[in-house]
Coordinates of N, CA and C in Angstrom, one line a residue:
M1 N 2.5 -19.0 -21.0 CA 2.7 -18.5 -19.6 C 2.6 -17.2 -18.9
D2 N 1.8 -16.9 -18.0 CA 1.2 -15.5 -17.5 C 2.1 -15.0 -16.4
Y3 N 2.7 -13.7 -16.4 CA 3.1 -13.4 -15.0 C 2.5 -12.1 -14.3
Y4 N 2.2 -12.3 -13.2 CA 1.3 -11.2 -12.8 C 2.4 -10.4 -11.6
K5 N 2.4 -9.3 -11.5 CA 3.0 -8.5 -10.3 C 1.5 -8.2 -9.4
L6 N 1.7 -8.2 -8.5 CA 0.6 -7.9 -7.4 C 0.7 -7.1 -6.1
N7 N 0.0 -6.1 -6.2 CA 0.1 -5.0 -5.4 C -1.1 -5.4 -4.3
V8 N -0.5 -6.0 -3.0 CA -1.4 -6.4 -2.0 C -1.0 -5.6 -0.7
Q9 N -2.3 -4.9 -0.1 CA -2.6 -4.2 0.9 C -3.2 -4.9 1.9
I10 N -2.7 -5.0 2.8 CA -3.8 -5.2 4.1 C -3.2 -4.5 5.6
S11 N -4.3 -4.7 6.4 CA -4.1 -4.1 7.9 C -4.1 -4.8 9.3
E12 N -4.0 -4.1 9.9 CA -4.1 -4.8 11.1 C -5.3 -5.4 11.5
D13 N -6.4 -4.7 11.1 CA -7.6 -5.5 11.2 C -8.2 -6.6 10.3
D14 N -7.6 -6.7 9.2 CA -7.3 -7.8 8.4 C -6.5 -9.0 9.0
V15 N -5.6 -8.8 9.5 CA -5.0 -9.6 10.5 C -5.8 -10.2 11.9
S16 N -6.5 -9.0 12.5 CA -7.2 -9.4 13.5 C -8.5 -10.2 13.3
R17 N -8.8 -10.2 12.0 CA -10.0 -11.3 11.6 C -9.6 -12.7 11.8
T18 N -8.4 -13.2 11.5 CA -8.1 -14.1 11.6 C -7.9 -14.7 12.8
G19 N -7.9 -16.4 13.1 CA -7.2 -16.8 14.5 C -6.3 -16.1 15.2
W20 N -5.6 -15.5 14.6 CA -4.3 -14.7 15.5 C -5.4 -13.2 16.1
G21 N -6.5 -13.1 15.8 CA -6.9 -11.8 15.8 C -6.6 -11.9 17.8
P22 N -7.9 -10.6 18.5 CA -8.2 -10.9 19.9 C -8.6 -11.8 20.4
G23 N -8.0 -12.6 21.6 CA -8.0 -13.2 22.4 C -7.3 -14.5 21.6
A24 N -6.3 -14.3 20.7 CA -5.4 -15.2 20.6 C -4.1 -15.0 20.6
G25 N -3.7 -13.8 21.6 CA -2.6 -13.4 21.6 C -2.4 -12.0 21.1
L26 N -3.3 -11.1 20.5 CA -3.0 -9.9 20.3 C -3.7 -8.6 21.0
S27 N -4.5 -9.3 22.4 CA -5.3 -8.5 23.0 C -5.1 -7.3 24.3
N28 N -3.6 -7.2 23.9 CA -3.4 -6.3 24.9 C -2.7 -5.0 23.7
A29 N -2.4 -3.8 24.2 CA -1.9 -2.3 23.3 C -0.4 -2.8 22.7
N30 N 0.4 -3.4 23.7 CA 1.9 -3.7 23.3 C 1.6 -4.8 22.2
S31 N 1.0 -5.6 22.2 CA 0.9 -6.7 21.1 C 0.0 -6.1 19.5
R32 N -0.8 -5.3 20.2 CA -1.0 -4.5 18.9 C -0.3 -3.7 18.3
S33 N 0.6 -2.9 19.4 CA 1.5 -1.8 18.1 C 2.7 -2.6 17.5
L34 N 3.0 -3.7 18.4 CA 4.2 -4.4 17.8 C 3.7 -5.4 16.7
L35 N 2.4 -5.8 16.8 CA 2.0 -6.1 15.1 C 1.4 -5.2 14.4
N36 N 1.4 -3.9 14.4 CA 0.9 -2.8 13.3 C 2.5 -2.5 12.5
E37 N 3.3 -2.6 13.5 CA 5.0 -2.0 13.3 C 5.6 -3.4 12.2
I38 N 5.0 -4.7 12.5 CA 5.7 -5.5 12.0 C 4.9 -5.8 10.9
L39 N 3.8 -5.5 10.6 CA 3.0 -5.8 9.3 C 3.3 -4.6 8.3
Q40 N 3.6 -3.2 8.9 CA 4.1 -2.4 7.5 C 5.3 -2.6 7.0
E41 N 6.6 -3.3 8.2 CA 7.6 -4.1 7.5 C 7.5 -5.3 6.6
A42 N 6.5 -6.1 7.2 CA 6.1 -7.0 6.0 C 5.7 -6.5 4.7
L43 N 4.9 -5.4 4.4 CA 4.4 -4.9 3.5 C 5.2 -4.3 2.2
E44 N 6.4 -3.9 3.4 CA 7.4 -3.3 2.6 C 8.5 -4.4 1.8
L45 N 8.7 -5.9 2.5 CA 9.6 -6.8 2.2 C 9.3 -7.6 1.2
A46 N 7.4 -7.8 1.2 CA 6.7 -8.7 0.3 C 7.0 -8.2 -1.3
R47 N 7.1 -9.0 -2.0 CA 7.3 -9.0 -3.8 C 6.5 -10.1 -4.0
A48 N 5.2 -9.5 -4.3 CA 4.1 -10.7 -4.8 C 4.0 -10.6 -6.3
E49 N 4.2 -12.0 -6.4 CA 4.3 -12.4 -8.1 C 3.6 -13.4 -8.0
A50 N 3.1 -13.7 -9.2 CA 2.8 -15.0 -9.6 C 3.1 -15.4 -11.0
V51 N 3.0 -16.8 -11.2 CA 3.2 -17.0 -12.6 C 2.1 -18.0 -12.8
C52 N 1.4 -18.0 -14.0 CA 0.2 -19.1 -14.1 C 0.4 -19.8 -15.7
R53 N -0.3 -20.7 -15.8 CA -0.6 -21.4 -16.9 C -2.0 -22.3 -17.3
V54 N -2.8 -22.2 -18.4 CA -3.9 -22.9 -18.6 C -3.3 -24.2 -19.4
V55 N -3.9 -25.5 -18.7 CA -3.6 -26.3 -19.6 C -4.8 -27.4 -19.7
P56 N -5.1 -27.8 -21.0 CA -6.4 -28.5 -21.4 C -6.4 -29.3 -20.9
V57 N -7.8 -30.0 -19.9 CA -8.2 -31.2 -19.4 C -8.4 -32.1 -20.6
L58 N -7.9 -33.5 -20.6 CA -8.0 -34.4 -21.7 C -9.4 -35.3 -21.0
G59 N -9.5 -35.8 -19.7 CA -10.5 -36.4 -19.3 C -10.4 -36.3 -18.0
I60 N -11.2 -37.5 -16.9 CA -11.6 -37.4 -15.8 C -12.0 -38.9 -15.5
S61 N -11.1 -39.2 -14.1 CA -12.0 -40.6 -13.7 C -12.4 -40.1 -12.4
D62 N -12.7 -41.1 -11.2 CA -13.2 -41.1 -9.9 C -12.4 -40.2 -8.9
S63 N -11.2 -40.1 -9.1 CA -10.2 -39.5 -8.5 C -9.2 -38.5 -9.1
K64 N -9.0 -38.5 -10.3 CA -8.0 -38.1 -11.1 C -8.6 -37.1 -12.2
I65 N -7.7 -36.0 -12.5 CA -8.1 -35.0 -14.0 C -7.0 -35.6 -14.7
F66 N -7.0 -35.8 -16.3 CA -5.8 -35.9 -16.8 C -5.6 -34.8 -17.5
L67 N -4.6 -34.5 -17.7 CA -3.9 -32.9 -18.5 C -3.6 -33.6 -19.5
A68 N -3.6 -32.2 -20.7 CA -2.5 -32.6 -22.0 C -1.0 -32.4 -21.3
G69 N -0.2 -33.2 -22.1 CA 0.9 -33.7 -21.9 C 1.1 -34.9 -21.1
G70 N 0.3 -35.7 -20.5 CA 0.1 -36.6 -19.8 C 0.4 -36.5 -18.3
Q71 N 0.1 -35.2 -17.8 CA 0.1 -35.7 -16.1 C -1.4 -35.7 -15.8
A72 N -1.3 -35.7 -14.5 CA -2.7 -35.7 -13.9 C -2.6 -35.6 -12.5
L73 N -3.7 -34.7 -11.9 CA -3.9 -34.4 -10.6 C -5.0 -35.3 -10.3
T74 N -4.7 -35.5 -8.9 CA -5.2 -36.4 -7.9 C -6.6 -36.1 -6.7
S75 N -6.9 -34.8 -7.0 CA -7.5 -34.3 -5.8 C -9.2 -35.0 -6.1
K76 N -9.8 -35.5 -5.3 CA -11.4 -36.1 -5.6 C -12.3 -34.9 -5.4
L77 N -11.9 -33.4 -5.0 CA -12.6 -32.5 -4.6 C -12.8 -31.5 -6.1
L78 N -11.3 -31.7 -6.7 CA -10.6 -31.0 -7.7 C -11.6 -31.9 -8.8
V79 N -11.4 -33.1 -8.6 CA -12.5 -33.9 -10.2 C -14.0 -33.5 -9.5
R80 N -14.5 -33.3 -8.3 CA -15.7 -33.0 -8.4 C -16.3 -31.4 -8.9
L81 N -15.3 -30.5 -8.5 CA -15.9 -29.6 -9.0 C -15.4 -28.9 -10.3
A82 N -14.6 -29.7 -10.8 CA -13.9 -29.1 -12.4 C -14.1 -30.4 -13.2
C83 N -15.3 -30.9 -13.1 CA -15.7 -32.4 -14.1 C -15.8 -31.6 -15.1
T84 N -16.6 -30.7 -15.5 CA -17.2 -30.2 -16.8 C -16.3 -29.4 -17.2
A85 N -15.1 -28.8 -16.4 CA -14.1 -27.9 -17.2 C -13.2 -28.5 -18.4
Q86 N -13.2 -27.4 -19.2 CA -12.4 -27.8 -20.6 C -10.5 -27.6 -20.3
S87 N -10.7 -26.7 -19.1 CA -9.0 -26.5 -19.1 C -8.8 -26.3 -17.4
L88 N -7.4 -26.4 -16.9 CA -7.2 -25.8 -15.6 C -6.4 -24.7 -15.6
F89 N -6.6 -24.0 -15.0 CA -5.6 -22.6 -14.3 C -5.1 -23.4 -13.4
L90 N -3.5 -22.9 -13.6 CA -2.3 -23.3 -12.6 C -1.7 -22.0 -12.4
A91 N -1.7 -21.9 -10.9 CA -0.7 -20.9 -10.6 C 0.5 -21.0 -9.2
V92 N 1.3 -20.3 -9.3 CA 2.0 -20.2 -8.0 C 2.3 -18.8 -7.6
C93 N 2.5 -18.3 -6.5 CA 2.4 -17.1 -6.1 C 3.5 -17.2 -4.9
T94 N 4.2 -15.9 -4.7 CA 5.0 -15.8 -3.9 C 5.4 -14.6 -3.5
L95 N 5.8 -14.3 -2.0 CA 6.3 -13.0 -1.8 C 7.8 -12.6 -1.5
G96 N 8.3 -13.4 -2.2 CA 9.7 -13.7 -2.6 C 10.4 -14.3 -1.1
R97 N 12.0 -13.9 -1.0 CA 12.7 -14.4 0.3 C 12.8 -13.7 1.4
E98 N 12.4 -12.2 1.1 CA 12.8 -11.2 2.2 C 12.1 -11.4 3.7
I99 N 11.0 -12.0 3.5 CA 10.4 -12.0 4.6 C 11.2 -13.5 5.4
D100 N 11.3 -14.4 4.8 CA 11.9 -15.4 5.2 C 13.1 -15.0 6.2
R101 N 14.3 -14.2 5.3 CA 15.3 -14.0 5.5 C 15.2 -13.2 6.9
R102 N 14.0 -12.3 7.1 CA 13.8 -11.4 7.9 C 13.5 -12.3 9.3
V103 N 12.6 -12.9 9.1 CA 12.1 -13.9 10.4 C 13.4 -14.7 10.7
E104 N 14.1 -15.0 10.3 CA 15.5 -15.6 10.8 C 16.1 -15.1 11.3
E105 N 16.6 -13.8 11.0 CA 17.1 -12.5 11.6 C 16.9 -12.1 12.8
Y106 N 15.2 -12.1 12.9 CA 14.8 -12.0 14.2 C 15.0 -13.0 15.2
S107 N 14.9 -14.5 14.5 CA 14.7 -15.6 15.5 C 16.2 -15.7 15.9
R108 N 17.1 -15.5 15.4 CA 18.7 -15.7 15.9 C 19.0 -14.6 16.4
A109 N 18.5 -13.4 16.7 CA 18.5 -12.2 17.8 C 17.7 -12.4 19.2
G110 N 17.0 -13.5 19.0 CA 16.2 -13.7 20.2 C 14.6 -12.8 20.3
L111 N 14.3 -12.0 19.3 CA 13.4 -11.3 19.1 C 12.0 -12.2 18.7
T112 N 11.7 -13.2 19.4 CA 10.7 -14.3 19.1 C 9.3 -13.6 18.8
A113 N 9.0 -12.7 19.4 CA 7.6 -12.0 19.2 C 7.4 -11.3 17.8
H114 N 8.6 -10.8 17.6 CA 9.3 -10.0 16.1 C 9.1 -11.2 15.0
A115 N 9.7 -12.1 14.8 CA 9.6 -13.5 14.4 C 8.3 -14.0 14.1
Y116 N 7.7 -14.0 15.3 CA 6.2 -14.7 15.1 C 5.5 -13.8 14.5
F117 N 5.4 -12.4 14.6 CA 4.5 -11.6 13.9 C 4.7 -11.4 12.6
L118 N 6.0 -11.6 12.1 CA 6.2 -11.2 11.0 C 5.9 -12.5 10.0
D119 N 5.9 -13.5 10.6 CA 5.8 -15.0 9.9 C 4.0 -14.7 9.6
I120 N 3.2 -14.4 10.8 CA 1.8 -14.3 10.8 C 1.5 -13.3 9.4
A121 N 2.3 -12.0 9.6 CA 2.0 -11.2 8.4 C 1.9 -11.7 7.2
G122 N 3.3 -12.3 7.0 CA 3.4 -12.7 5.7 C 2.5 -13.7 5.2
T123 N 1.9 -14.6 6.2 CA 1.0 -15.4 5.9 C -0.3 -15.1 5.3
C124 N -0.6 -14.0 5.9 CA -2.0 -13.0 5.9 C -1.7 -12.5 4.4
I125 N -0.4 -12.1 4.4 CA -0.3 -10.9 2.7 C -0.2 -12.4 1.8
I126 N 0.3 -13.5 1.8 CA 0.1 -14.4 0.5 C -1.0 -14.9 0.3
E127 N -1.8 -14.9 1.2 CA -3.2 -15.5 1.0 C -4.0 -14.5 0.7
A128 N -3.7 -12.9 0.8 CA -4.6 -11.9 0.3 C -3.7 -11.8 -1.4
A129 N -2.8 -12.2 -1.3 CA -2.5 -11.9 -3.0 C -3.2 -13.1 -3.7
G130 N -3.0 -14.2 -3.3 CA -3.9 -15.7 -4.1 C -5.3 -15.0 -4.3
R131 N -6.0 -14.6 -3.3 CA -7.3 -13.9 -3.5 C -7.7 -12.7 -4.6
Q132 N -6.0 -12.2 -4.5 CA -6.6 -10.7 -5.4 C -5.9 -11.4 -7.2
L133 N -5.3 -12.5 -7.3 CA -5.0 -13.5 -8.4 C -6.5 -13.8 -9.1
V134 N -6.8 -14.3 -8.0 CA -8.1 -15.1 -8.5 C -8.9 -14.0 -9.0
S135 N -9.5 -13.0 -8.1 CA -10.4 -12.1 -8.7 C -10.0 -11.7 -9.7
M136 N -8.7 -11.3 -10.2 CA -8.0 -10.4 -11.7 C -8.0 -11.9 -12.7
I137 N -8.3 -12.7 -12.4 CA -8.5 -14.1 -13.3 C -10.3 -14.1 -13.6
K138 N -10.7 -13.9 -12.6 CA -12.0 -14.4 -12.8 C -12.9 -13.2 -13.5
E139 N -12.3 -12.2 -13.4 CA -12.7 -11.1 -14.1 C -12.4 -11.1 -15.9
Q140 N -11.3 -11.4 -16.0 CA -10.8 -11.5 -17.2 C -11.5 -12.7 -17.8
L141 N -11.8 -13.8 -17.0 CA -12.6 -15.1 -17.7 C -14.3 -14.6 -18.2
A142 N -14.3 -13.8 -17.2 CA -15.8 -13.6 -17.6 C -16.1 -12.8 -18.6
S143 N -15.3 -12.1 -19.1 CA -15.4 -11.4 -20.7 C -15.6 -12.2 -21.3
S144 N -15.2 -13.6 -21.6 CA -15.0 -14.4 -22.4 C -16.6 -15.4 -22.1
G145 N -17.1 -15.3 -21.0 CA -18.3 -16.2 -20.6 C -18.2 -17.3 -20.0
L146 N -16.8 -17.2 -19.7 CA -16.2 -18.6 -19.0 C -16.4 -18.6 -17.4
Q147 N -16.3 -19.7 -16.7 CA -16.5 -19.8 -15.4 C -15.4 -20.1 -14.9
I148 N -15.1 -20.2 -13.6 CA -13.9 -20.6 -12.8 C -14.6 -21.3 -11.7
T149 N -13.6 -22.2 -11.2 CA -14.1 -23.0 -9.8 C -13.3 -22.1 -8.8
I150 N -13.5 -22.5 -7.2 CA -12.8 -22.2 -6.3 C -11.5 -22.1 -6.4
P151 N -10.5 -21.8 -6.0 CA -9.2 -22.1 -5.9 C -8.8 -23.6 -4.7
L152 N -8.2 -24.3 -5.4 CA -7.6 -25.5 -4.5 C -6.4 -25.6 -4.6
G153 N -5.7 -26.3 -3.8 CA -4.4 -26.6 -3.5 C -3.8 -27.5 -3.0
P154 N -2.9 -28.4 -3.3 CA -2.3 -29.4 -2.5 C -1.6 -29.1 -1.2
G155 N -1.8 -30.4 -0.5 CA -1.2 -30.0 1.1 C -2.5 -29.9 2.0
H156 N -3.9 -29.3 1.4 CA -4.9 -29.4 2.3 C -5.5 -30.8 2.5
S157 N -6.4 -31.1 3.6 CA -6.7 -32.4 3.9 C -7.8 -33.0 2.5
Y158 N -8.4 -31.8 1.8 CA -9.3 -32.6 0.9 C -8.1 -33.0 -0.4
W159 N -6.8 -32.6 -0.2 CA -5.7 -32.6 -1.3 C -4.5 -33.3 -0.7
E160 N -4.1 -34.4 -0.5 CA -3.5 -34.5 0.5 C -1.8 -34.9 -0.1
S161 N -2.1 -35.3 -1.6 CA -0.8 -35.5 -2.0 C 0.1 -34.4 -2.4
L162 N 1.1 -34.4 -1.8 CA 2.3 -33.5 -2.1 C 3.0 -33.3 -3.6
Q163 N 2.9 -35.0 -3.8 CA 3.8 -35.3 -5.2 C 2.8 -34.5 -6.1
D164 N 1.7 -33.8 -5.9 CA 0.9 -33.1 -7.1 C 1.4 -31.6 -6.9
Q165 N 2.2 -31.4 -5.6 CA 2.5 -30.0 -5.7 C 3.8 -30.1 -7.0
Q166 N 4.4 -31.3 -6.9 CA 5.7 -31.2 -8.1 C 5.2 -30.9 -9.1
I167 N 4.1 -31.8 -9.8 CA 3.1 -31.5 -10.9 C 2.9 -30.2 -11.3
I168 N 2.4 -29.8 -10.7 CA 1.8 -28.2 -10.7 C 3.2 -27.2 -10.7
Y169 N 4.4 -27.5 -9.9 CA 5.3 -26.7 -10.2 C 6.1 -26.9 -11.4
D170 N 6.2 -28.2 -12.1 CA 6.8 -28.7 -13.4 C 5.8 -27.8 -14.5
L171 N 4.7 -27.9 -14.7 CA 3.8 -27.5 -15.4 C 4.0 -26.0 -15.6
V172 N 4.0 -25.2 -14.3 CA 3.9 -23.3 -14.0 C 5.3 -23.3 -14.5
N173 N 6.5 -23.7 -13.7 CA 7.6 -23.4 -14.0 C 8.1 -22.1 -13.2
P174 N 7.8 -21.9 -12.0 CA 7.9 -20.8 -11.0 C 9.3 -19.9 -10.8
T175 N 10.6 -21.1 -11.8 CA 11.6 -20.3 -11.1 C 12.0 -19.0 -11.7
R176 N 11.0 -18.3 -12.5 CA 11.4 -17.2 -13.0 C 11.0 -15.9 -11.9
I177 N 10.2 -16.5 -10.9 CA 9.8 -15.6 -9.7 C 10.4 -16.1 -8.6
G178 N 11.6 -16.8 -8.8 CA 12.2 -17.2 -7.6 C 12.0 -18.6 -6.7
V179 N 11.0 -19.3 -7.3 CA 10.5 -20.3 -6.2 C 11.1 -21.6 -6.4
S180 N 11.5 -22.5 -6.0 CA 12.0 -23.6 -5.7 C 11.0 -24.8 -5.1
I181 N 11.5 -25.9 -5.1 CA 10.6 -27.1 -4.6 C 11.6 -28.1 -3.9
L182 N 11.3 -28.6 -2.7 CA 12.1 -29.4 -2.4 C 11.4 -31.1 -2.4
E183 N 12.4 -32.0 -2.2 CA 11.6 -33.3 -2.6 C 10.4 -33.9 -1.9
S184 N 10.4 -33.0 -1.0 CA 8.6 -33.3 -0.1 C 7.5 -32.5 -1.0
G185 N 7.9 -31.7 -1.7 CA 6.6 -31.0 -2.1 C 6.6 -29.8 -1.6
V186 N 7.2 -29.2 -0.5 CA 7.3 -28.1 -0.1 C 7.9 -27.0 -0.9
M187 N 7.4 -25.7 -1.0 CA 8.2 -24.5 -2.0 C 8.8 -24.0 -1.3
L188 N 9.7 -23.5 -1.7 CA 10.4 -22.2 -1.0 C 10.1 -21.0 -2.0
P189 N 10.3 -19.8 -1.5 CA 10.3 -19.2 -0.3 C 8.9 -19.9 0.3
K190 N 9.1 -19.8 1.8 CA 8.2 -20.5 2.8 C 6.7 -19.8 2.2
K191 N 6.6 -18.4 1.7 CA 5.4 -17.8 1.6 C 4.7 -17.5 0.1
S192 N 4.9 -19.0 -0.4 CA 4.6 -19.3 -1.4 C 3.3 -20.2 -1.4
V193 N 2.4 -20.1 -2.6 CA 1.3 -21.0 -2.4 C 0.8 -21.4 -4.0
S194 N 0.6 -22.7 -4.2 CA 0.1 -23.1 -5.6 C -1.5 -23.1 -5.7
M195 N -2.1 -22.9 -6.8 CA -3.7 -22.8 -6.9 C -3.8 -23.3 -8.1
V196 N -5.3 -24.2 -8.2 CA -5.7 -24.7 -9.3 C -7.2 -24.5 -9.2
M197 N -7.4 -24.0 -10.5 CA -9.0 -23.9 -10.6 C -9.3 -24.5 -11.9
G198 N -10.6 -25.0 -12.3 CA -10.8 -25.4 -13.4 C -11.9 -24.2 -14.0
I199 N -11.7 -24.1 -15.7 CA -12.1 -23.2 -16.2 C -13.0 -23.9 -17.3
G200 N -14.7 -23.3 -17.6 CA -15.2 -24.1 -18.3 C -16.6 -23.4 -18.6
H201 N -17.4 -23.7 -18.9 CA -19.3 -23.4 -18.7 C -19.9 -24.1 -18.0
Q202 N -20.9 -23.9 -17.2 CA -22.0 -24.3 -16.0 C -21.0 -25.3 -15.2
L203 N -20.1 -25.0 -14.6 CA -19.3 -25.7 -13.5 C -20.7 -25.6 -12.6
P204 N -20.3 -27.3 -12.1 CA -21.1 -27.3 -10.8 C -20.7 -26.5 -9.2
P205 N -22.0 -26.3 -8.9 CA -21.7 -25.5 -7.8 C -21.2 -25.7 -6.7
S206 N -20.4 -24.9 -5.8 CA -19.7 -25.2 -4.7 C -19.6 -24.3 -3.7
A207 N -19.1 -24.4 -2.8 CA -19.3 -23.6 -1.2 C -18.1 -22.3 -1.8
A208 N -18.3 -21.2 -0.9 CA -17.6 -19.9 -1.1 C -15.9 -20.1 -1.2
N209 N -15.4 -21.1 -0.5 CA -14.2 -21.2 -0.8 C -14.0 -22.2 0.0
H210 N -12.1 -22.7 -0.4 CA -12.0 -24.3 0.1 C -12.0 -24.6 1.6
C211 N -12.2 -23.3 2.4 CA -12.1 -23.6 3.7 C -13.4 -24.8 4.3
H212 N -14.7 -24.6 3.5 CA -15.4 -25.4 3.7 C -15.3 -27.0 3.7
Y213 N -14.2 -27.3 2.7 CA -14.0 -28.2 2.5 C -12.7 -29.1 3.4
C214 N -12.3 -28.5 4.2 CA -11.2 -28.7 5.0 C -11.5 -29.0 6.0
S215 N -10.6 -30.5 6.7 CA -11.2 -30.7 7.9 C -10.5 -30.4 9.0
M216 N -9.8 -29.1 8.7 CA -9.2 -28.4 10.4 C -10.9 -27.2 10.3
G217 N -11.4 -27.2 9.6 CA -12.4 -26.2 9.8 C -12.1 -24.9 10.3
Q218 N -12.6 -24.4 11.5 CA -12.7 -23.4 12.1 C -11.1 -23.6 13.2
K219 N -10.5 -24.7 13.3 CA -9.2 -24.8 13.9 C -8.2 -23.7 13.2
C220 N -8.5 -23.6 12.2 CA -7.5 -23.3 11.0 C -7.4 -21.5 11.1
P221 N -6.5 -21.2 11.9 CA -6.5 -19.4 12.1 C -6.9 -18.9 10.8
L222 N -6.5 -19.5 9.6 CA -7.1 -18.4 8.5 C -8.5 -18.9 8.1
S223 N -9.2 -19.8 8.8 CA -10.5 -20.2 8.1 C -11.3 -19.1 8.1
R224 N -12.0 -19.3 6.8 CA -12.9 -18.2 6.2 C -14.2 -18.8 6.7
V225 N -14.5 -19.8 7.2 CA -15.7 -20.2 7.7 C -16.1 -20.0 9.1
R226 N -15.2 -19.5 9.6 CA -15.4 -18.9 11.1 C -16.4 -17.7 11.2
Q227 N -17.0 -18.1 12.6 CA -18.4 -16.9 12.7 C -17.5 -15.9 13.1
P228 N -18.3 -14.6 12.7 CA -17.8 -13.4 13.1 C -17.9 -13.2 14.5
N229 N -16.8 -12.2 15.2 CA -16.5 -12.2 16.7 C -17.7 -11.3 16.8

């Protein structure tokens, strides 16, 4: 089991490049000023950590990847992209509970805009933390001549079964970084994500990121297939 402490820094421009940018509620000076203030608060509150585990692949079917230990993951896209993988890299990454707590405080105080922007900032930070972790793992594996697939995760249109979230959670056991899971498959703190990547040689080609496979497309504020403004 591997543990990573991540140092994530994002700017107002990073948030503005999402679907929450200019033209989506941030087009006036007051909103931009508040966003910048709240973003700095979010960066101070965030405690980006991740726990990871590599699990050998025993076999595949049309819709499942079978893992050592008797578990199986059910994303057809994962099967397609990791069909030649020797193992899967599983990770859970979180920002901790302080952003959730502060959002609730702002909401109770009637500071709706503060709560809204802090929630947005937290989402952007956890996405950036995930990308940072992937970059680190990719570099580590490249030194051994190994490739990884793009990261995928349950809860998206290409991987609808949140039951698989429980499997990932059980295999990684992120309780050490304060992450719990509900019966629905939703993880807490809210700013937590899971990721799965195939590891191997000569992996199948894929698009640049999982957004290209999501049915939400450019409707998602975080979509990385959006055309530049």
